[in-house]
JSON list of C-alpha atoms and ligand atoms in Angstrom, two decimals:
[
{"chain": "F", "resi": 74, "resn": "MET", "atom": "CA", "xyz": [83.29, 90.37, 95.74]},
{"chain": "F", "resi": 75, "resn": "THR", "atom": "CA", "xyz": [86.23, 88.10, 96.55]},
{"chain": "F", "resi": 76, "resn": "LEU", "atom": "CA", "xyz": [89.52, 89.84, 95.87]},
{"chain": "F", "resi": 77, "resn": "PRO", "atom": "CA", "xyz": [92.76, 88.18, 94.88]},
{"chain": "F", "resi": 78, "resn": "PRO", "atom": "CA", "xyz": [95.58, 88.48, 97.46]},
{"chain": "F", "resi": 79, "resn": "VAL", "atom": "CA", "xyz": [96.03, 92.20, 98.09]},
{"chain": "F", "resi": 80, "resn": "TRP", "atom": "CA", "xyz": [99.60, 92.20, 96.78]},
{"chain": "F", "resi": 81, "resn": "GLU", "atom": "CA", "xyz": [98.25, 91.24, 93.38]},
{"chain": "F", "resi": 82, "resn": "LEU", "atom": "CA", "xyz": [96.11, 94.41, 93.18]},
{"chain": "F", "resi": 83, "resn": "LEU", "atom": "CA", "xyz": [97.46, 97.43, 91.34]},
{"chain": "F", "resi": 84, "resn": "ILE", "atom": "CA", "xyz": [97.99, 100.44, 93.61]},
{"chain": "F", "resi": 85, "resn": "ALA", "atom": "CA", "xyz": [98.26, 103.52, 91.42]},
{"chain": "F", "resi": 86, "resn": "ARG", "atom": "CA", "xyz": [98.10, 107.28, 91.31]},
{"chain": "F", "resi": 87, "resn": "PRO", "atom": "CA", "xyz": [94.65, 107.94, 89.77]},
{"chain": "F", "resi": 88, "resn": "ARG", "atom": "CA", "xyz": [93.97, 109.66, 86.46]},
{"chain": "F", "resi": 89, "resn": "ALA", "atom": "CA", "xyz": [91.33, 112.39, 86.71]},
{"chain": "F", "resi": 90, "resn": "ASP", "atom": "CA", "xyz": [88.65, 110.01, 85.38]},
{"chain": "F", "resi": 91, "resn": "GLU", "atom": "CA", "xyz": [89.55, 107.36, 87.95]},
{"chain": "F", "resi": 92, "resn": "ILE", "atom": "CA", "xyz": [88.86, 109.42, 91.10]},
{"chain": "F", "resi": 93, "resn": "PRO", "atom": "CA", "xyz": [86.34, 107.21, 93.01]},
{"chain": "F", "resi": 94, "resn": "TRP", "atom": "CA", "xyz": [83.97, 109.85, 94.31]},
{"chain": "F", "resi": 95, "resn": "ASP", "atom": "CA", "xyz": [81.50, 107.32, 95.65]},
{"chain": "F", "resi": 96, "resn": "LEU", "atom": "CA", "xyz": [84.21, 105.81, 97.88]},
{"chain": "F", "resi": 97, "resn": "LEU", "atom": "CA", "xyz": [85.66, 109.12, 98.99]},
{"chain": "F", "resi": 98, "resn": "LEU", "atom": "CA", "xyz": [82.26, 110.38, 100.04]},
{"chain": "F", "resi": 99, "resn": "GLU", "atom": "CA", "xyz": [81.65, 107.21, 102.10]},
{"chain": "F", "resi": 100, "resn": "ALA", "atom": "CA", "xyz": [84.63, 108.13, 104.26]},
{"chain": "F", "resi": 101, "resn": "ASP", "atom": "CA", "xyz": [83.89, 111.90, 104.24]},
{"chain": "F", "resi": 102, "resn": "PRO", "atom": "CA", "xyz": [80.37, 113.01, 103.27]},
{"chain": "F", "resi": 103, "resn": "SER", "atom": "CA", "xyz": [81.36, 116.61, 102.48]},
{"chain": "F", "resi": 104, "resn": "ARG", "atom": "CA", "xyz": [82.23, 116.93, 98.78]},
{"chain": "F", "resi": 105, "resn": "ASP", "atom": "CA", "xyz": [83.49, 120.49, 99.37]},
{"chain": "F", "resi": 106, "resn": "ARG", "atom": "CA", "xyz": [85.95, 119.27, 101.96]},
{"chain": "F", "resi": 107, "resn": "VAL", "atom": "CA", "xyz": [87.13, 116.34, 99.82]},
{"chain": "F", "resi": 108, "resn": "GLU", "atom": "CA", "xyz": [87.67, 118.67, 96.85]},
{"chain": "F", "resi": 109, "resn": "GLY", "atom": "CA", "xyz": [89.67, 120.94, 99.18]},
{"chain": "F", "resi": 110, "resn": "TYR", "atom": "CA", "xyz": [92.20, 118.26, 100.16]},
{"chain": "F", "resi": 111, "resn": "LEU", "atom": "CA", "xyz": [92.21, 115.91, 97.15]},
{"chain": "F", "resi": 112, "resn": "ASP", "atom": "CA", "xyz": [95.68, 116.03, 95.57]},
{"chain": "F", "resi": 113, "resn": "PRO", "atom": "CA", "xyz": [96.26, 113.29, 92.97]},
{"chain": "F", "resi": 114, "resn": "ALA", "atom": "CA", "xyz": [99.97, 113.28, 93.82]},
{"chain": "F", "resi": 115, "resn": "LEU", "atom": "CA", "xyz": [99.07, 112.15, 97.36]},
{"chain": "F", "resi": 116, "resn": "THR", "atom": "CA", "xyz": [96.15, 109.91, 96.36]},
{"chain": "F", "resi": 117, "resn": "ARG", "atom": "CA", "xyz": [96.36, 106.23, 95.53]},
{"chain": "F", "resi": 118, "resn": "ILE", "atom": "CA", "xyz": [93.69, 103.87, 94.26]},
{"chain": "F", "resi": 119, "resn": "ALA", "atom": "CA", "xyz": [93.58, 100.06, 94.40]},
{"chain": "F", "resi": 120, "resn": "LYS", "atom": "CA", "xyz": [92.37, 98.49, 91.17]},
{"chain": "F", "resi": 121, "resn": "HIS", "atom": "CA", "xyz": [91.00, 95.00, 90.58]},
{"chain": "F", "resi": 122, "resn": "GLY", "atom": "CA", "xyz": [91.06, 94.79, 86.79]},
{"chain": "F", "resi": 123, "resn": "ASP", "atom": "CA", "xyz": [89.38, 98.00, 85.64]},
{"chain": "F", "resi": 124, "resn": "GLU", "atom": "CA", "xyz": [87.43, 98.49, 88.87]},
{"chain": "F", "resi": 125, "resn": "VAL", "atom": "CA", "xyz": [88.57, 100.84, 91.60]},
{"chain": "F", "resi": 126, "resn": "VAL", "atom": "CA", "xyz": [88.08, 98.97, 94.86]},
{"chain": "F", "resi": 127, "resn": "GLY", "atom": "CA", "xyz": [89.92, 101.24, 97.34]},
{"chain": "F", "resi": 128, "resn": "VAL", "atom": "CA", "xyz": [91.38, 104.68, 97.80]},
{"chain": "F", "resi": 129, "resn": "TYR", "atom": "CA", "xyz": [93.35, 106.81, 100.22]},
{"chain": "F", "resi": 130, "resn": "VAL", "atom": "CA", "xyz": [94.32, 110.49, 100.31]},
{"chain": "F", "resi": 131, "resn": "LEU", "atom": "CA", "xyz": [97.17, 112.05, 102.26]},
{"chain": "F", "resi": 132, "resn": "GLU", "atom": "CA", "xyz": [97.84, 115.75, 102.95]},
{"chain": "F", "resi": 133, "resn": "ARG", "atom": "CA", "xyz": [101.13, 117.25, 104.06]},
{"chain": "F", "resi": 134, "resn": "ARG", "atom": "CA", "xyz": [100.91, 118.96, 107.46]},
{"chain": "F", "resi": 135, "resn": "SER", "atom": "CA", "xyz": [104.61, 119.82, 107.88]},
{"chain": "F", "resi": 136, "resn": "ASP", "atom": "CA", "xyz": [108.02, 118.61, 106.71]},
{"chain": "F", "resi": 137, "resn": "THR", "atom": "CA", "xyz": [107.70, 115.53, 108.92]},
{"chain": "F", "resi": 138, "resn": "CYS", "atom": "CA", "xyz": [103.96, 115.03, 109.38]},
{"chain": "F", "resi": 139, "resn": "PHE", "atom": "CA", "xyz": [101.21, 113.93, 106.98]},
{"chain": "F", "resi": 140, "resn": "GLU", "atom": "CA", "xyz": [97.52, 113.51, 107.64]},
{"chain": "F", "resi": 141, "resn": "LEU", "atom": "CA", "xyz": [95.49, 110.63, 106.26]},
{"chain": "F", "resi": 142, "resn": "MET", "atom": "CA", "xyz": [92.45, 112.58, 105.04]},
{"chain": "F", "resi": 143, "resn": "ASN", "atom": "CA", "xyz": [90.45, 109.75, 103.54]},
{"chain": "F", "resi": 144, "resn": "ILE", "atom": "CA", "xyz": [90.60, 105.95, 103.21]},
{"chain": "F", "resi": 145, "resn": "ALA", "atom": "CA", "xyz": [87.83, 103.73, 101.89]},
{"chain": "F", "resi": 146, "resn": "VAL", "atom": "CA", "xyz": [87.31, 100.23, 100.49]},
{"chain": "F", "resi": 147, "resn": "ARG", "atom": "CA", "xyz": [84.36, 99.27, 98.26]},
{"chain": "F", "resi": 148, "resn": "GLU", "atom": "CA", "xyz": [81.72, 97.80, 100.58]},
{"chain": "F", "resi": 149, "resn": "SER", "atom": "CA", "xyz": [81.56, 94.47, 98.77]},
{"chain": "F", "resi": 150, "resn": "CYS", "atom": "CA", "xyz": [85.35, 94.09, 99.18]},
{"chain": "F", "resi": 151, "resn": "ARG", "atom": "CA", "xyz": [85.67, 94.91, 102.89]},
{"chain": "F", "resi": 152, "resn": "GLY", "atom": "CA", "xyz": [86.97, 92.51, 105.53]},
{"chain": "F", "resi": 153, "resn": "GLN", "atom": "CA", "xyz": [89.60, 90.97, 103.20]},
{"chain": "F", "resi": 154, "resn": "GLY", "atom": "CA", "xyz": [92.60, 92.97, 104.35]},
{"chain": "F", "resi": 155, "resn": "LEU", "atom": "CA", "xyz": [92.58, 95.68, 101.68]},
{"chain": "F", "resi": 156, "resn": "GLY", "atom": "CA", "xyz": [91.97, 98.52, 104.14]},
{"chain": "F", "resi": 157, "resn": "ARG", "atom": "CA", "xyz": [94.92, 97.40, 106.24]},
{"chain": "F", "resi": 158, "resn": "TRP", "atom": "CA", "xyz": [97.07, 97.03, 103.11]},
{"chain": "F", "resi": 159, "resn": "LEU", "atom": "CA", "xyz": [96.14, 100.55, 101.93]},
{"chain": "F", "resi": 160, "resn": "LEU", "atom": "CA", "xyz": [96.83, 101.98, 105.38]},
{"chain": "F", "resi": 161, "resn": "GLY", "atom": "CA", "xyz": [100.31, 100.41, 105.30]},
{"chain": "F", "resi": 162, "resn": "HIS", "atom": "CA", "xyz": [100.82, 101.75, 101.76]},
{"chain": "F", "resi": 163, "resn": "ALA", "atom": "CA", "xyz": [99.84, 105.25, 102.95]},
{"chain": "F", "resi": 164, "resn": "LEU", "atom": "CA", "xyz": [102.34, 105.08, 105.82]},
{"chain": "F", "resi": 165, "resn": "GLY", "atom": "CA", "xyz": [105.04, 103.98, 103.36]},
{"chain": "F", "resi": 166, "resn": "LEU", "atom": "CA", "xyz": [104.22, 106.79, 100.90]},
{"chain": "F", "resi": 167, "resn": "ALA", "atom": "CA", "xyz": [104.29, 109.33, 103.72]},
{"chain": "F", "resi": 168, "resn": "GLU", "atom": "CA", "xyz": [107.61, 107.99, 105.02]},
{"chain": "F", "resi": 169, "resn": "SER", "atom": "CA", "xyz": [109.09, 108.15, 101.51]},
{"chain": "F", "resi": 170, "resn": "LYS", "atom": "CA", "xyz": [108.23, 111.86, 101.47]},
{"chain": "F", "resi": 171, "resn": "GLY", "atom": "CA", "xyz": [109.86, 112.56, 104.84]},
{"chain": "F", "resi": 172, "resn": "ALA", "atom": "CA", "xyz": [107.10, 111.81, 107.34]},
{"chain": "F", "resi": 173, "resn": "ARG", "atom": "CA", "xyz": [107.98, 110.78, 110.83]},
{"chain": "F", "resi": 174, "resn": "SER", "atom": "CA", "xyz": [104.37, 110.72, 111.89]},
{"chain": "F", "resi": 175, "resn": "VAL", "atom": "CA", "xyz": [101.02, 110.22, 110.20]},
{"chain": "F", "resi": 176, "resn": "VAL", "atom": "CA", "xyz": [97.89, 111.56, 111.89]},
{"chain": "F", "resi": 177, "resn": "VAL", "atom": "CA", "xyz": [94.24, 110.82, 111.21]},
{"chain": "F", "resi": 178, "resn": "GLY", "atom": "CA", "xyz": [90.97, 112.12, 112.55]},
{"chain": "F", "resi": 179, "resn": "THR", "atom": "CA", "xyz": [87.75, 110.13, 112.93]},
{"chain": "F", "resi": 180, "resn": "GLY", "atom": "CA", "xyz": [84.40, 110.65, 114.56]},
{"chain": "F", "resi": 181, "resn": "ASN", "atom": "CA", "xyz": [83.62, 109.78, 118.15]},
{"chain": "F", "resi": 182, "resn": "SER", "atom": "CA", "xyz": [80.82, 107.60, 116.77]},
{"chain": "F", "resi": 183, "resn": "SER", "atom": "CA", "xyz": [83.00, 105.68, 114.30]},
{"chain": "F", "resi": 184, "resn": "LEU", "atom": "CA", "xyz": [83.70, 102.75, 116.58]},
{"chain": "F", "resi": 185, "resn": "ASP", "atom": "CA", "xyz": [84.81, 100.42, 113.78]},
{"chain": "F", "resi": 186, "resn": "ASN", "atom": "CA", "xyz": [87.24, 102.99, 112.47]},
{"chain": "F", "resi": 187, "resn": "LEU", "atom": "CA", "xyz": [88.66, 103.63, 115.94]},
{"chain": "F", "resi": 188, "resn": "GLY", "atom": "CA", "xyz": [89.34, 99.89, 116.11]},
{"chain": "F", "resi": 189, "resn": "PHE", "atom": "CA", "xyz": [90.75, 99.78, 112.59]},
{"chain": "F", "resi": 190, "resn": "TYR", "atom": "CA", "xyz": [93.36, 102.45, 113.31]},
{"chain": "F", "resi": 191, "resn": "GLN", "atom": "CA", "xyz": [94.29, 101.23, 116.78]},
{"chain": "F", "resi": 192, "resn": "ARG", "atom": "CA", "xyz": [94.73, 97.65, 115.57]},
{"chain": "F", "resi": 193, "resn": "ALA", "atom": "CA", "xyz": [97.17, 99.05, 112.98]},
{"chain": "F", "resi": 194, "resn": "GLY", "atom": "CA", "xyz": [99.24, 100.77, 115.69]},
{"chain": "F", "resi": 195, "resn": "PHE", "atom": "CA", "xyz": [97.75, 104.28, 115.81]},
{"chain": "F", "resi": 196, "resn": "ARG", "atom": "CA", "xyz": [97.44, 105.85, 119.27]},
{"chain": "F", "resi": 197, "resn": "ILE", "atom": "CA", "xyz": [94.82, 108.39, 120.38]},
{"chain": "F", "resi": 198, "resn": "VAL", "atom": "CA", "xyz": [96.53, 111.75, 120.82]},
{"chain": "F", "resi": 199, "resn": "GLY", "atom": "CA", "xyz": [93.65, 114.18, 121.25]},
{"chain": "F", "resi": 200, "resn": "VAL", "atom": "CA", "xyz": [90.08, 115.25, 120.60]},
{"chain": "F", "resi": 201, "resn": "ILE", "atom": "CA", "xyz": [88.73, 118.28, 118.77]},
{"chain": "F", "resi": 202, "resn": "PRO", "atom": "CA", "xyz": [85.38, 118.95, 120.48]},
{"chain": "F", "resi": 203, "resn": "ASN", "atom": "CA", "xyz": [82.40, 119.76, 118.21]},
{"chain": "F", "resi": 204, "resn": "PHE", "atom": "CA", "xyz": [84.43, 119.41, 114.99]},
{"chain": "F", "resi": 205, "resn": "PHE", "atom": "CA", "xyz": [81.65, 117.62, 113.11]},
{"chain": "F", "resi": 206, "resn": "VAL", "atom": "CA", "xyz": [78.88, 119.86, 114.50]},
{"chain": "F", "resi": 207, "resn": "ASP", "atom": "CA", "xyz": [80.79, 122.95, 113.40]},
{"chain": "F", "resi": 208, "resn": "ASN", "atom": "CA", "xyz": [81.99, 121.73, 109.99]},
{"chain": "F", "resi": 209, "resn": "TYR", "atom": "CA", "xyz": [79.27, 119.49, 108.50]},
{"chain": "F", "resi": 210, "resn": "ASP", "atom": "CA", "xyz": [75.83, 120.68, 107.41]},
{"chain": "F", "resi": 211, "resn": "GLU", "atom": "CA", "xyz": [74.02, 117.34, 107.97]},
{"chain": "F", "resi": 212, "resn": "PRO", "atom": "CA", "xyz": [73.98, 115.59, 111.37]},
{"chain": "F", "resi": 213, "resn": "ILE", "atom": "CA", "xyz": [75.92, 112.31, 111.40]},
{"chain": "F", "resi": 214, "resn": "VAL", "atom": "CA", "xyz": [74.69, 109.42, 113.56]},
{"chain": "F", "resi": 215, "resn": "GLU", "atom": "CA", "xyz": [76.39, 106.01, 113.71]},
{"chain": "F", "resi": 216, "resn": "ASP", "atom": "CA", "xyz": [75.37, 103.08, 115.94]},
{"chain": "F", "resi": 217, "resn": "GLY", "atom": "CA", "xyz": [72.95, 105.44, 117.67]},
{"chain": "F", "resi": 218, "resn": "ILE", "atom": "CA", "xyz": [75.78, 107.80, 118.62]},
{"chain": "F", "resi": 219, "resn": "VAL", "atom": "CA", "xyz": [75.76, 111.42, 117.40]},
{"chain": "F", "resi": 220, "resn": "CYS", "atom": "CA", "xyz": [79.04, 112.27, 115.73]},
{"chain": "F", "resi": 221, "resn": "ARG", "atom": "CA", "xyz": [80.20, 115.52, 117.39]},
{"chain": "F", "resi": 222, "resn": "ASP", "atom": "CA", "xyz": [83.91, 115.31, 118.21]},
{"chain": "F", "resi": 223, "resn": "MET", "atom": "CA", "xyz": [86.95, 114.38, 116.16]},
{"chain": "F", "resi": 224, "resn": "VAL", "atom": "CA", "xyz": [89.23, 111.81, 117.76]},
{"chain": "F", "resi": 225, "resn": "ARG", "atom": "CA", "xyz": [92.82, 112.40, 116.64]},
{"chain": "F", "resi": 226, "resn": "LEU", "atom": "CA", "xyz": [95.17, 109.45, 116.29]},
{"chain": "F", "resi": 227, "resn": "ALA", "atom": "CA", "xyz": [98.84, 109.29, 115.32]},
{"chain": "F", "resi": 228, "resn": "PHE", "atom": "CA", "xyz": [101.27, 106.66, 114.04]},
{"chain": "F", "resi": 229, "resn": "GLU", "atom": "CA", "xyz": [104.95, 107.20, 114.65]},
{"chain": "F", "resi": 230, "resn": "VAL", "atom": "CA", "xyz": [106.58, 106.09, 111.37]},
{"chain": "F", "resi": 231, "resn": "THR", "atom": "CA", "xyz": [110.05, 106.48, 112.86]},
{"chain": "F", "resi": 232, "resn": "PRO", "atom": "CA", "xyz": [109.78, 106.48, 116.65]},
{"chain": "F", "resi": 233, "resn": "GLU", "atom": "CA", "xyz": [112.44, 108.69, 118.21]},
{"chain": "E", "resi": 365, "resn": "COA", "atom": "C1", "xyz": [87.69, 101.34, 107.32]},
{"chain": "E", "resi": 365, "resn": "COA", "atom": "C2", "xyz": [87.79, 100.49, 106.02]},
{"chain": "E", "resi": 365, "resn": "COA", "atom": "C3", "xyz": [88.68, 101.26, 105.04]},
{"chain": "E", "resi": 365, "resn": "COA", "atom": "C4", "xyz": [88.47, 99.14, 106.40]},
{"chain": "E", "resi": 365, "resn": "COA", "atom": "O1", "xyz": [88.66, 98.43, 105.20]},
{"chain": "E", "resi": 365, "resn": "COA", "atom": "P1", "xyz": [88.64, 96.82, 105.15]},
{"chain": "E", "resi": 365, "resn": "COA", "atom": "O2", "xyz": [89.21, 96.42, 103.86]},
{"chain": "E", "resi": 365, "resn": "COA", "atom": "O3", "xyz": [87.30, 96.31, 105.51]},
{"chain": "E", "resi": 365, "resn": "COA", "atom": "O4", "xyz": [89.64, 96.51, 106.34]},
{"chain": "E", "resi": 365, "resn": "COA", "atom": "P2", "xyz": [90.50, 95.18, 106.55]},
{"chain": "E", "resi": 365, "resn": "COA", "atom": "O5", "xyz": [89.78, 94.02, 105.94]},
{"chain": "E", "resi": 365, "resn": "COA", "atom": "O6", "xyz": [91.89, 95.43, 106.09]},
{"chain": "E", "resi": 365, "resn": "COA", "atom": "O7", "xyz": [90.51, 95.05, 108.11]},
{"chain": "E", "resi": 365, "resn": "COA", "atom": "C5", "xyz": [91.50, 95.74, 108.88]},
{"chain": "E", "resi": 365, "resn": "COA", "atom": "C6", "xyz": [91.32, 95.41, 110.32]},
{"chain": "E", "resi": 365, "resn": "COA", "atom": "O8", "xyz": [90.12, 96.03, 110.80]},
{"chain": "E", "resi": 365, "resn": "COA", "atom": "C7", "xyz": [89.18, 95.03, 111.20]},
{"chain": "E", "resi": 365, "resn": "COA", "atom": "N1", "xyz": [87.88, 95.43, 110.69]},
{"chain": "E", "resi": 365, "resn": "COA", "atom": "C8", "xyz": [87.58, 95.81, 109.43]},
{"chain": "E", "resi": 365, "resn": "COA", "atom": "N2", "xyz": [86.30, 96.14, 109.35]},
{"chain": "E", "resi": 365, "resn": "COA", "atom": "C9", "xyz": [85.79, 95.97, 110.57]},
{"chain": "E", "resi": 365, "resn": "COA", "atom": "C10", "xyz": [84.51, 96.10, 111.15]},
{"chain": "E", "resi": 365, "resn": "COA", "atom": "N3", "xyz": [83.47, 96.52, 110.38]},
{"chain": "E", "resi": 365, "resn": "COA", "atom": "N4", "xyz": [84.31, 95.87, 112.44]},
{"chain": "E", "resi": 365, "resn": "COA", "atom": "C11", "xyz": [85.35, 95.43, 113.20]},
{"chain": "E", "resi": 365, "resn": "COA", "atom": "N5", "xyz": [86.59, 95.26, 112.71]},
{"chain": "E", "resi": 365, "resn": "COA", "atom": "C12", "xyz": [86.81, 95.53, 111.42]},
{"chain": "E", "resi": 365, "resn": "COA", "atom": "C13", "xyz": [89.63, 93.72, 110.59]},
{"chain": "E", "resi": 365, "resn": "COA", "atom": "O9", "xyz": [89.30, 92.64, 111.44]},
{"chain": "E", "resi": 365, "resn": "COA", "atom": "C14", "xyz": [91.12, 93.95, 110.56]},
{"chain": "E", "resi": 365, "resn": "COA", "atom": "O10", "xyz": [91.75, 93.67, 111.78]},
{"chain": "E", "resi": 365, "resn": "COA", "atom": "P3", "xyz": [93.11, 92.79, 111.77]},
{"chain": "E", "resi": 365, "resn": "COA", "atom": "O11", "xyz": [94.00, 93.40, 110.75]},
{"chain": "E", "resi": 365, "resn": "COA", "atom": "O12", "xyz": [93.59, 92.90, 113.15]},
{"chain": "E", "resi": 365, "resn": "COA", "atom": "O13", "xyz": [92.65, 91.43, 111.36]},
{"chain": "E", "resi": 365, "resn": "COA", "atom": "C15", "xyz": [86.41, 100.18, 105.45]},
{"chain": "E", "resi": 365, "resn": "COA", "atom": "O14", "xyz": [85.61, 99.61, 106.46]},
{"chain": "E", "resi": 365, "resn": "COA", "atom": "C16", "xyz": [85.70, 101.36, 104.82]},
{"chain": "E", "resi": 365, "resn": "COA", "atom": "O15", "xyz": [85.89, 101.70, 103.66]},
{"chain": "E", "resi": 365, "resn": "COA", "atom": "N6", "xyz": [84.82, 102.04, 105.57]},
{"chain": "E", "resi": 365, "resn": "COA", "atom": "C17", "xyz": [84.00, 103.16, 105.04]},
{"chain": "E", "resi": 365, "resn": "COA", "atom": "C18", "xyz": [84.81, 104.39, 104.87]},
{"chain": "E", "resi": 365, "resn": "COA", "atom": "C19", "xyz": [85.37, 104.90, 106.16]},
{"chain": "E", "resi": 365, "resn": "COA", "atom": "O16", "xyz": [84.67, 105.01, 107.16]},
{"chain": "E", "resi": 365, "resn": "COA", "atom": "N7", "xyz": [86.71, 105.22, 106.16]},
{"chain": "E", "resi": 365, "resn": "COA", "atom": "C20", "xyz": [87.43, 105.67, 107.32]},
{"chain": "E", "resi": 365, "resn": "COA", "atom": "C21", "xyz": [87.22, 107.12, 107.57]},
{"chain": "E", "resi": 365, "resn": "COA", "atom": "S1", "xyz": [87.95, 107.65, 109.13]}
]
């Protein structure tokens, strides 16, 4: 689907019936985990007319740090800049709530996502070995790579 320019899309806090579970589960296949961190106050959806075409979820880690727990764009709408726009929106929302850094974790096998975050200015700051083996029931394999470890990346909203 061809989207209008991203700045013409509505970015909104979702009503309960607008939570895009299909999108959230594409970024994180564990419904239990998503339910654990989903806070509508820190969730935003992108709407094209009545259709939800993107979503992100933040979680507060400390007074000055938020974690991006989930970000997803509807498959038919990818590659048009909406993911980048939502990522920037998430950084702005976090900064408005006092963040100086925003962290995110992705799988060692998620090569596209590692590129997506680094192109946006995130830096790799660590690895949690075996995170996905220990926390997910089903094995995850992407591009022939078993997803075992969580790569941690951070964006300094206000570099000191
Ligand atoms: C990651 C995701 C949100 C990106 O959304 P998107 O709307 O396609 O991204 P954009 O069009 O804004 O692209 C952003 C940048 O990433 C690049 N990019 C996007 N998808 C890419 C892909 N599949 N392969 C390589 N580069 C890609 C773009 O070239 C762009 O780079 P640029 O800004 O330097 O030009 C989307 O692919 C998605 O929903 N994936 C499934 C859910 C998921 O895995 N979420 C992340 C969990 S960690």
